Amino acid sequence: THQPLSYKESCFGLTEEHEKTYVLIRYLRTWNDAQTYCRQHYKDLPIIESAEDNANVQASWIGLIDDPKSWKGTMGNDVNSWIWSATGDTSRIGYRNWDLLQPDNLFGTEFCVMMESDGMWEDYPCRDTFHFVCYQGKKNLC
Ligand SMILES: [Ca+2]
Protein backbone atom coordinates (compact mmCIF):
# COMPACT_ATOMS: atom_id res chain seq x y z
CA THR A 1 0.00 0.00 0.00
CA HIS A 2 1.05 3.57 -0.54
CA GLN A 3 0.56 5.89 2.38
CA PRO A 4 1.32 9.58 2.20
CA LEU A 5 4.27 10.56 4.32
CA SER A 6 3.61 12.77 7.28
CA TYR A 7 4.12 16.47 6.71
CA LYS A 8 7.34 16.43 8.66
CA GLU A 9 8.75 13.62 6.57
CA SER A 10 7.40 14.69 3.24
CA CYS A 11 8.27 18.40 3.10
CA PHE A 12 11.67 19.09 1.68
CA GLY A 13 13.89 22.06 0.96
CA LEU A 14 11.70 24.22 3.12
CA THR A 15 12.06 27.04 5.53
CA GLU A 16 9.66 29.86 6.26
CA GLU A 17 11.34 32.14 3.76
CA HIS A 18 10.71 29.72 0.91
CA GLU A 19 7.86 30.80 -1.30
CA LYS A 20 6.63 27.31 -2.03
CA THR A 21 5.99 24.18 -0.09
CA TYR A 22 6.12 20.88 -1.94
CA VAL A 23 4.66 17.76 -0.45
CA LEU A 24 5.49 14.38 -1.92
CA ILE A 25 2.43 12.15 -2.07
CA ARG A 26 3.28 8.48 -2.19
CA TYR A 27 0.06 7.39 -3.81
CA LEU A 28 0.20 6.10 -7.37
CA ARG A 29 -2.31 8.15 -9.32
CA THR A 30 -3.16 9.15 -12.86
CA TRP A 31 -2.34 12.76 -13.70
CA ASN A 32 -5.98 13.83 -13.39
CA ASP A 33 -6.46 12.04 -10.07
CA ALA A 34 -3.24 13.60 -8.79
CA GLN A 35 -4.47 17.04 -9.84
CA THR A 36 -7.79 16.45 -8.07
CA TYR A 37 -6.00 15.31 -4.91
CA CYS A 38 -3.71 18.33 -4.88
CA ARG A 39 -6.57 20.77 -5.49
CA GLN A 40 -8.58 19.22 -2.66
CA HIS A 41 -5.81 19.03 -0.08
CA TYR A 42 -3.23 21.62 -1.14
CA LYS A 43 -3.13 24.09 -4.01
CA ASP A 44 -2.31 22.24 -7.20
CA LEU A 45 0.25 20.10 -8.94
CA PRO A 46 3.57 21.94 -8.92
CA ILE A 47 4.46 24.72 -11.29
CA ILE A 48 8.17 24.68 -12.04
CA GLU A 49 9.56 28.15 -12.53
CA SER A 50 13.26 27.66 -11.86
CA ALA A 51 16.06 25.13 -11.47
CA GLU A 52 15.57 25.42 -7.71
CA ASP A 53 11.92 24.43 -8.08
CA ASN A 54 12.98 21.61 -10.36
CA ALA A 55 15.42 20.27 -7.76
CA ASN A 56 12.62 20.04 -5.20
CA VAL A 57 10.41 17.86 -7.37
CA GLN A 58 11.63 14.57 -8.77
CA ALA A 59 10.22 11.30 -10.06
CA SER A 60 6.63 12.45 -10.02
CA TRP A 61 3.91 14.08 -12.03
CA ILE A 62 4.26 17.82 -12.40
CA GLY A 63 1.51 20.29 -13.17
CA LEU A 64 2.05 20.52 -16.90
CA ILE A 65 -0.50 19.23 -19.38
CA ASP A 66 -0.89 19.49 -23.11
CA ASP A 67 -3.85 21.50 -24.29
CA PRO A 68 -4.79 20.16 -27.71
CA LYS A 69 -7.29 23.00 -28.19
CA SER A 70 -4.38 25.38 -28.41
CA TRP A 71 -2.81 23.64 -31.38
CA LYS A 72 -5.25 21.23 -32.99
CA GLY A 73 -5.26 21.71 -36.73
CA THR A 74 -2.45 24.19 -36.64
CA MET A 75 0.97 23.17 -35.43
CA GLY A 76 1.00 19.66 -34.01
CA ASN A 77 2.43 18.80 -30.64
CA ASP A 78 4.33 22.02 -30.27
CA VAL A 79 5.95 22.97 -26.97
CA ASN A 80 3.81 26.10 -26.94
CA SER A 81 0.74 24.02 -26.20
CA TRP A 82 1.85 23.01 -22.69
CA ILE A 83 -0.23 24.59 -19.93
CA TRP A 84 0.50 24.89 -16.20
CA SER A 85 -2.32 23.48 -14.10
CA ALA A 86 -1.88 26.04 -11.32
CA THR A 87 -2.01 29.17 -13.50
CA GLY A 88 -3.34 28.24 -16.92
CA ASP A 89 -0.23 29.86 -18.39
CA THR A 90 1.63 28.23 -21.22
CA SER A 91 5.23 27.12 -20.80
CA ARG A 92 6.16 29.00 -23.93
CA ILE A 93 8.13 31.48 -21.87
CA GLY A 94 9.95 30.54 -18.71
CA TYR A 95 11.75 27.60 -17.24
CA ARG A 96 11.64 24.30 -19.09
CA ASN A 97 13.64 21.13 -18.60
CA TRP A 98 12.55 18.69 -21.29
CA ASP A 99 14.64 15.57 -21.73
CA LEU A 100 16.32 15.00 -25.07
CA LEU A 101 13.75 14.54 -27.87
CA GLN A 102 10.87 15.25 -25.48
CA PRO A 103 8.05 15.99 -25.67
CA ASP A 104 7.44 13.45 -28.42
CA ASN A 105 3.76 12.57 -27.86
CA LEU A 106 4.66 8.93 -28.50
CA PHE A 107 1.90 7.08 -30.37
CA GLY A 108 -0.17 10.25 -30.02
CA THR A 109 -1.01 9.31 -26.45
CA GLU A 110 1.20 11.49 -24.25
CA PHE A 111 -0.38 14.66 -22.93
CA CYS A 112 0.87 14.84 -19.32
CA VAL A 113 4.32 15.50 -17.89
CA MET A 114 6.32 13.38 -15.49
CA MET A 115 9.65 14.42 -14.03
CA GLU A 116 12.22 11.64 -14.14
CA SER A 117 14.53 10.91 -11.21
CA ASP A 118 17.24 12.94 -12.95
CA GLY A 119 14.97 15.99 -13.05
CA MET A 120 14.33 15.89 -16.79
CA TRP A 121 10.78 16.25 -18.10
CA GLU A 122 9.06 13.73 -20.33
CA ASP A 123 5.53 13.55 -21.64
CA TYR A 124 3.63 10.40 -20.64
CA PRO A 125 0.13 9.02 -21.08
CA CYS A 126 -2.07 10.74 -18.50
CA ARG A 127 -3.53 7.37 -17.49
CA ASP A 128 -0.18 6.09 -16.26
CA THR A 129 0.20 6.21 -12.48
CA PHE A 130 3.07 7.82 -10.63
CA HIS A 131 3.78 9.36 -7.29
CA PHE A 132 3.18 13.08 -7.38
CA VAL A 133 3.98 16.29 -5.61
CA CYS A 134 1.50 18.90 -4.47
CA TYR A 135 2.31 22.58 -4.22
CA GLN A 136 1.07 24.67 -1.35
CA GLY A 137 2.16 28.20 -2.11
CA LYS A 138 3.64 30.22 0.71
CA LYS A 139 2.04 28.39 3.62
CA ASN A 140 4.61 26.59 5.74
CA LEU A 141 3.44 23.06 6.50
CA CYS A 142 6.64 21.70 8.00
CA1 LIG B 1 7.30 11.10 -24.25
mmCIF file of C-alpha atoms and ligand atoms in Angstrom:
data_model
loop_
_atom_site.group_PDB
_atom_site.id
_atom_site.type_symbol
_atom_site.label_atom_id
_atom_site.label_comp_id
_atom_site.label_asym_id
_atom_site.label_seq_id
_atom_site.Cartn_x
_atom_site.Cartn_y
_atom_site.Cartn_z
ATOM 1 C CA THR A 1 0.000 0.000 0.000
ATOM 2 C CA HIS A 2 1.048 3.572 -0.538
ATOM 3 C CA GLN A 3 0.565 5.889 2.383
ATOM 4 C CA PRO A 4 1.319 9.583 2.202
ATOM 5 C CA LEU A 5 4.267 10.559 4.320
ATOM 6 C CA SER A 6 3.607 12.766 7.283
ATOM 7 C CA TYR A 7 4.123 16.469 6.714
ATOM 8 C CA LYS A 8 7.344 16.426 8.660
ATOM 9 C CA GLU A 9 8.746 13.615 6.570
ATOM 10 C CA SER A 10 7.398 14.689 3.239
ATOM 11 C CA CYS A 11 8.271 18.397 3.101
ATOM 12 C CA PHE A 12 11.667 19.088 1.678
ATOM 13 C CA GLY A 13 13.894 22.057 0.964
ATOM 14 C CA LEU A 14 11.701 24.216 3.122
ATOM 15 C CA THR A 15 12.062 27.044 5.530
ATOM 16 C CA GLU A 16 9.660 29.856 6.263
ATOM 17 C CA GLU A 17 11.335 32.145 3.762
ATOM 18 C CA HIS A 18 10.706 29.725 0.910
ATOM 19 C CA GLU A 19 7.861 30.797 -1.300
ATOM 20 C CA LYS A 20 6.634 27.311 -2.026
ATOM 21 C CA THR A 21 5.991 24.181 -0.088
ATOM 22 C CA TYR A 22 6.123 20.884 -1.938
ATOM 23 C CA VAL A 23 4.655 17.756 -0.450
ATOM 24 C CA LEU A 24 5.488 14.375 -1.916
ATOM 25 C CA ILE A 25 2.427 12.148 -2.068
ATOM 26 C CA ARG A 26 3.279 8.485 -2.187
ATOM 27 C CA TYR A 27 0.059 7.389 -3.815
ATOM 28 C CA LEU A 28 0.195 6.100 -7.370
ATOM 29 C CA ARG A 29 -2.312 8.154 -9.321
ATOM 30 C CA THR A 30 -3.160 9.148 -12.858
ATOM 31 C CA TRP A 31 -2.341 12.765 -13.699
ATOM 32 C CA ASN A 32 -5.976 13.826 -13.391
ATOM 33 C CA ASP A 33 -6.464 12.043 -10.069
ATOM 34 C CA ALA A 34 -3.244 13.601 -8.792
ATOM 35 C CA GLN A 35 -4.471 17.042 -9.842
ATOM 36 C CA THR A 36 -7.787 16.448 -8.075
ATOM 37 C CA TYR A 37 -6.001 15.307 -4.911
ATOM 38 C CA CYS A 38 -3.714 18.334 -4.883
ATOM 39 C CA ARG A 39 -6.567 20.770 -5.490
ATOM 40 C CA GLN A 40 -8.583 19.220 -2.663
ATOM 41 C CA HIS A 41 -5.810 19.030 -0.078
ATOM 42 C CA TYR A 42 -3.228 21.623 -1.144
ATOM 43 C CA LYS A 43 -3.131 24.092 -4.005
ATOM 44 C CA ASP A 44 -2.307 22.235 -7.201
ATOM 45 C CA LEU A 45 0.246 20.098 -8.938
ATOM 46 C CA PRO A 46 3.567 21.938 -8.921
ATOM 47 C CA ILE A 47 4.458 24.719 -11.288
ATOM 48 C CA ILE A 48 8.169 24.677 -12.039
ATOM 49 C CA GLU A 49 9.563 28.154 -12.530
ATOM 50 C CA SER A 50 13.258 27.658 -11.862
ATOM 51 C CA ALA A 51 16.061 25.130 -11.475
ATOM 52 C CA GLU A 52 15.566 25.422 -7.714
ATOM 53 C CA ASP A 53 11.923 24.434 -8.080
ATOM 54 C CA ASN A 54 12.983 21.607 -10.356
ATOM 55 C CA ALA A 55 15.416 20.268 -7.762
ATOM 56 C CA ASN A 56 12.619 20.038 -5.200
ATOM 57 C CA VAL A 57 10.405 17.861 -7.373
ATOM 58 C CA GLN A 58 11.630 14.569 -8.775
ATOM 59 C CA ALA A 59 10.220 11.304 -10.063
ATOM 60 C CA SER A 60 6.628 12.453 -10.020
ATOM 61 C CA TRP A 61 3.914 14.077 -12.031
ATOM 62 C CA ILE A 62 4.260 17.817 -12.405
ATOM 63 C CA GLY A 63 1.508 20.289 -13.168
ATOM 64 C CA LEU A 64 2.049 20.521 -16.902
ATOM 65 C CA ILE A 65 -0.500 19.226 -19.380
ATOM 66 C CA ASP A 66 -0.893 19.485 -23.112
ATOM 67 C CA ASP A 67 -3.850 21.502 -24.292
ATOM 68 C CA PRO A 68 -4.794 20.161 -27.715
ATOM 69 C CA LYS A 69 -7.285 22.995 -28.192
ATOM 70 C CA SER A 70 -4.382 25.380 -28.409
ATOM 71 C CA TRP A 71 -2.811 23.642 -31.384
ATOM 72 C CA LYS A 72 -5.254 21.225 -32.989
ATOM 73 C CA GLY A 73 -5.261 21.709 -36.727
ATOM 74 C CA THR A 74 -2.445 24.186 -36.643
ATOM 75 C CA MET A 75 0.973 23.169 -35.433
ATOM 76 C CA GLY A 76 0.995 19.663 -34.007
ATOM 77 C CA ASN A 77 2.433 18.796 -30.635
ATOM 78 C CA ASP A 78 4.333 22.024 -30.265
ATOM 79 C CA VAL A 79 5.953 22.973 -26.968
ATOM 80 C CA ASN A 80 3.815 26.095 -26.945
ATOM 81 C CA SER A 81 0.736 24.022 -26.202
ATOM 82 C CA TRP A 82 1.851 23.010 -22.692
ATOM 83 C CA ILE A 83 -0.229 24.588 -19.932
ATOM 84 C CA TRP A 84 0.501 24.892 -16.198
ATOM 85 C CA SER A 85 -2.323 23.484 -14.100
ATOM 86 C CA ALA A 86 -1.877 26.045 -11.319
ATOM 87 C CA THR A 87 -2.014 29.167 -13.497
ATOM 88 C CA GLY A 88 -3.345 28.244 -16.921
ATOM 89 C CA ASP A 89 -0.230 29.863 -18.388
ATOM 90 C CA THR A 90 1.633 28.233 -21.221
ATOM 91 C CA SER A 91 5.226 27.117 -20.799
ATOM 92 C CA ARG A 92 6.162 28.999 -23.928
ATOM 93 C CA ILE A 93 8.134 31.477 -21.868
ATOM 94 C CA GLY A 94 9.945 30.537 -18.707
ATOM 95 C CA TYR A 95 11.751 27.598 -17.239
ATOM 96 C CA ARG A 96 11.643 24.301 -19.085
ATOM 97 C CA ASN A 97 13.642 21.131 -18.602
ATOM 98 C CA TRP A 98 12.554 18.687 -21.294
ATOM 99 C CA ASP A 99 14.640 15.570 -21.733
ATOM 100 C CA LEU A 100 16.319 15.001 -25.074
ATOM 101 C CA LEU A 101 13.749 14.542 -27.874
ATOM 102 C CA GLN A 102 10.872 15.248 -25.479
ATOM 103 C CA PRO A 103 8.047 15.994 -25.672
ATOM 104 C CA ASP A 104 7.440 13.448 -28.423
ATOM 105 C CA ASN A 105 3.762 12.567 -27.858
ATOM 106 C CA LEU A 106 4.658 8.931 -28.504
ATOM 107 C CA PHE A 107 1.901 7.077 -30.371
ATOM 108 C CA GLY A 108 -0.167 10.249 -30.025
ATOM 109 C CA THR A 109 -1.014 9.314 -26.448
ATOM 110 C CA GLU A 110 1.203 11.493 -24.247
ATOM 111 C CA PHE A 111 -0.383 14.664 -22.928
ATOM 112 C CA CYS A 112 0.874 14.842 -19.322
ATOM 113 C CA VAL A 113 4.323 15.496 -17.894
ATOM 114 C CA MET A 114 6.321 13.376 -15.494
ATOM 115 C CA MET A 115 9.647 14.416 -14.030
ATOM 116 C CA GLU A 116 12.223 11.640 -14.142
ATOM 117 C CA SER A 117 14.534 10.911 -11.213
ATOM 118 C CA ASP A 118 17.240 12.940 -12.950
ATOM 119 C CA GLY A 119 14.973 15.988 -13.048
ATOM 120 C CA MET A 120 14.332 15.893 -16.791
ATOM 121 C CA TRP A 121 10.783 16.247 -18.099
ATOM 122 C CA GLU A 122 9.056 13.734 -20.332
ATOM 123 C CA ASP A 123 5.532 13.547 -21.639
ATOM 124 C CA TYR A 124 3.626 10.401 -20.642
ATOM 125 C CA PRO A 125 0.134 9.017 -21.080
ATOM 126 C CA CYS A 126 -2.068 10.740 -18.497
ATOM 127 C CA ARG A 127 -3.528 7.372 -17.494
ATOM 128 C CA ASP A 128 -0.176 6.089 -16.259
ATOM 129 C CA THR A 129 0.198 6.207 -12.483
ATOM 130 C CA PHE A 130 3.072 7.816 -10.626
ATOM 131 C CA HIS A 131 3.782 9.361 -7.290
ATOM 132 C CA PHE A 132 3.177 13.079 -7.380
ATOM 133 C CA VAL A 133 3.979 16.293 -5.608
ATOM 134 C CA CYS A 134 1.502 18.899 -4.473
ATOM 135 C CA TYR A 135 2.306 22.579 -4.218
ATOM 136 C CA GLN A 136 1.071 24.673 -1.352
ATOM 137 C CA GLY A 137 2.164 28.205 -2.115
ATOM 138 C CA LYS A 138 3.643 30.224 0.710
ATOM 139 C CA LYS A 139 2.041 28.395 3.619
ATOM 140 C CA ASN A 140 4.610 26.587 5.735
ATOM 141 C CA LEU A 141 3.443 23.062 6.501
ATOM 142 C CA CYS A 142 6.638 21.695 7.995
HETATM 143 CA CA CA B 1 7.300 11.102 -24.254
#
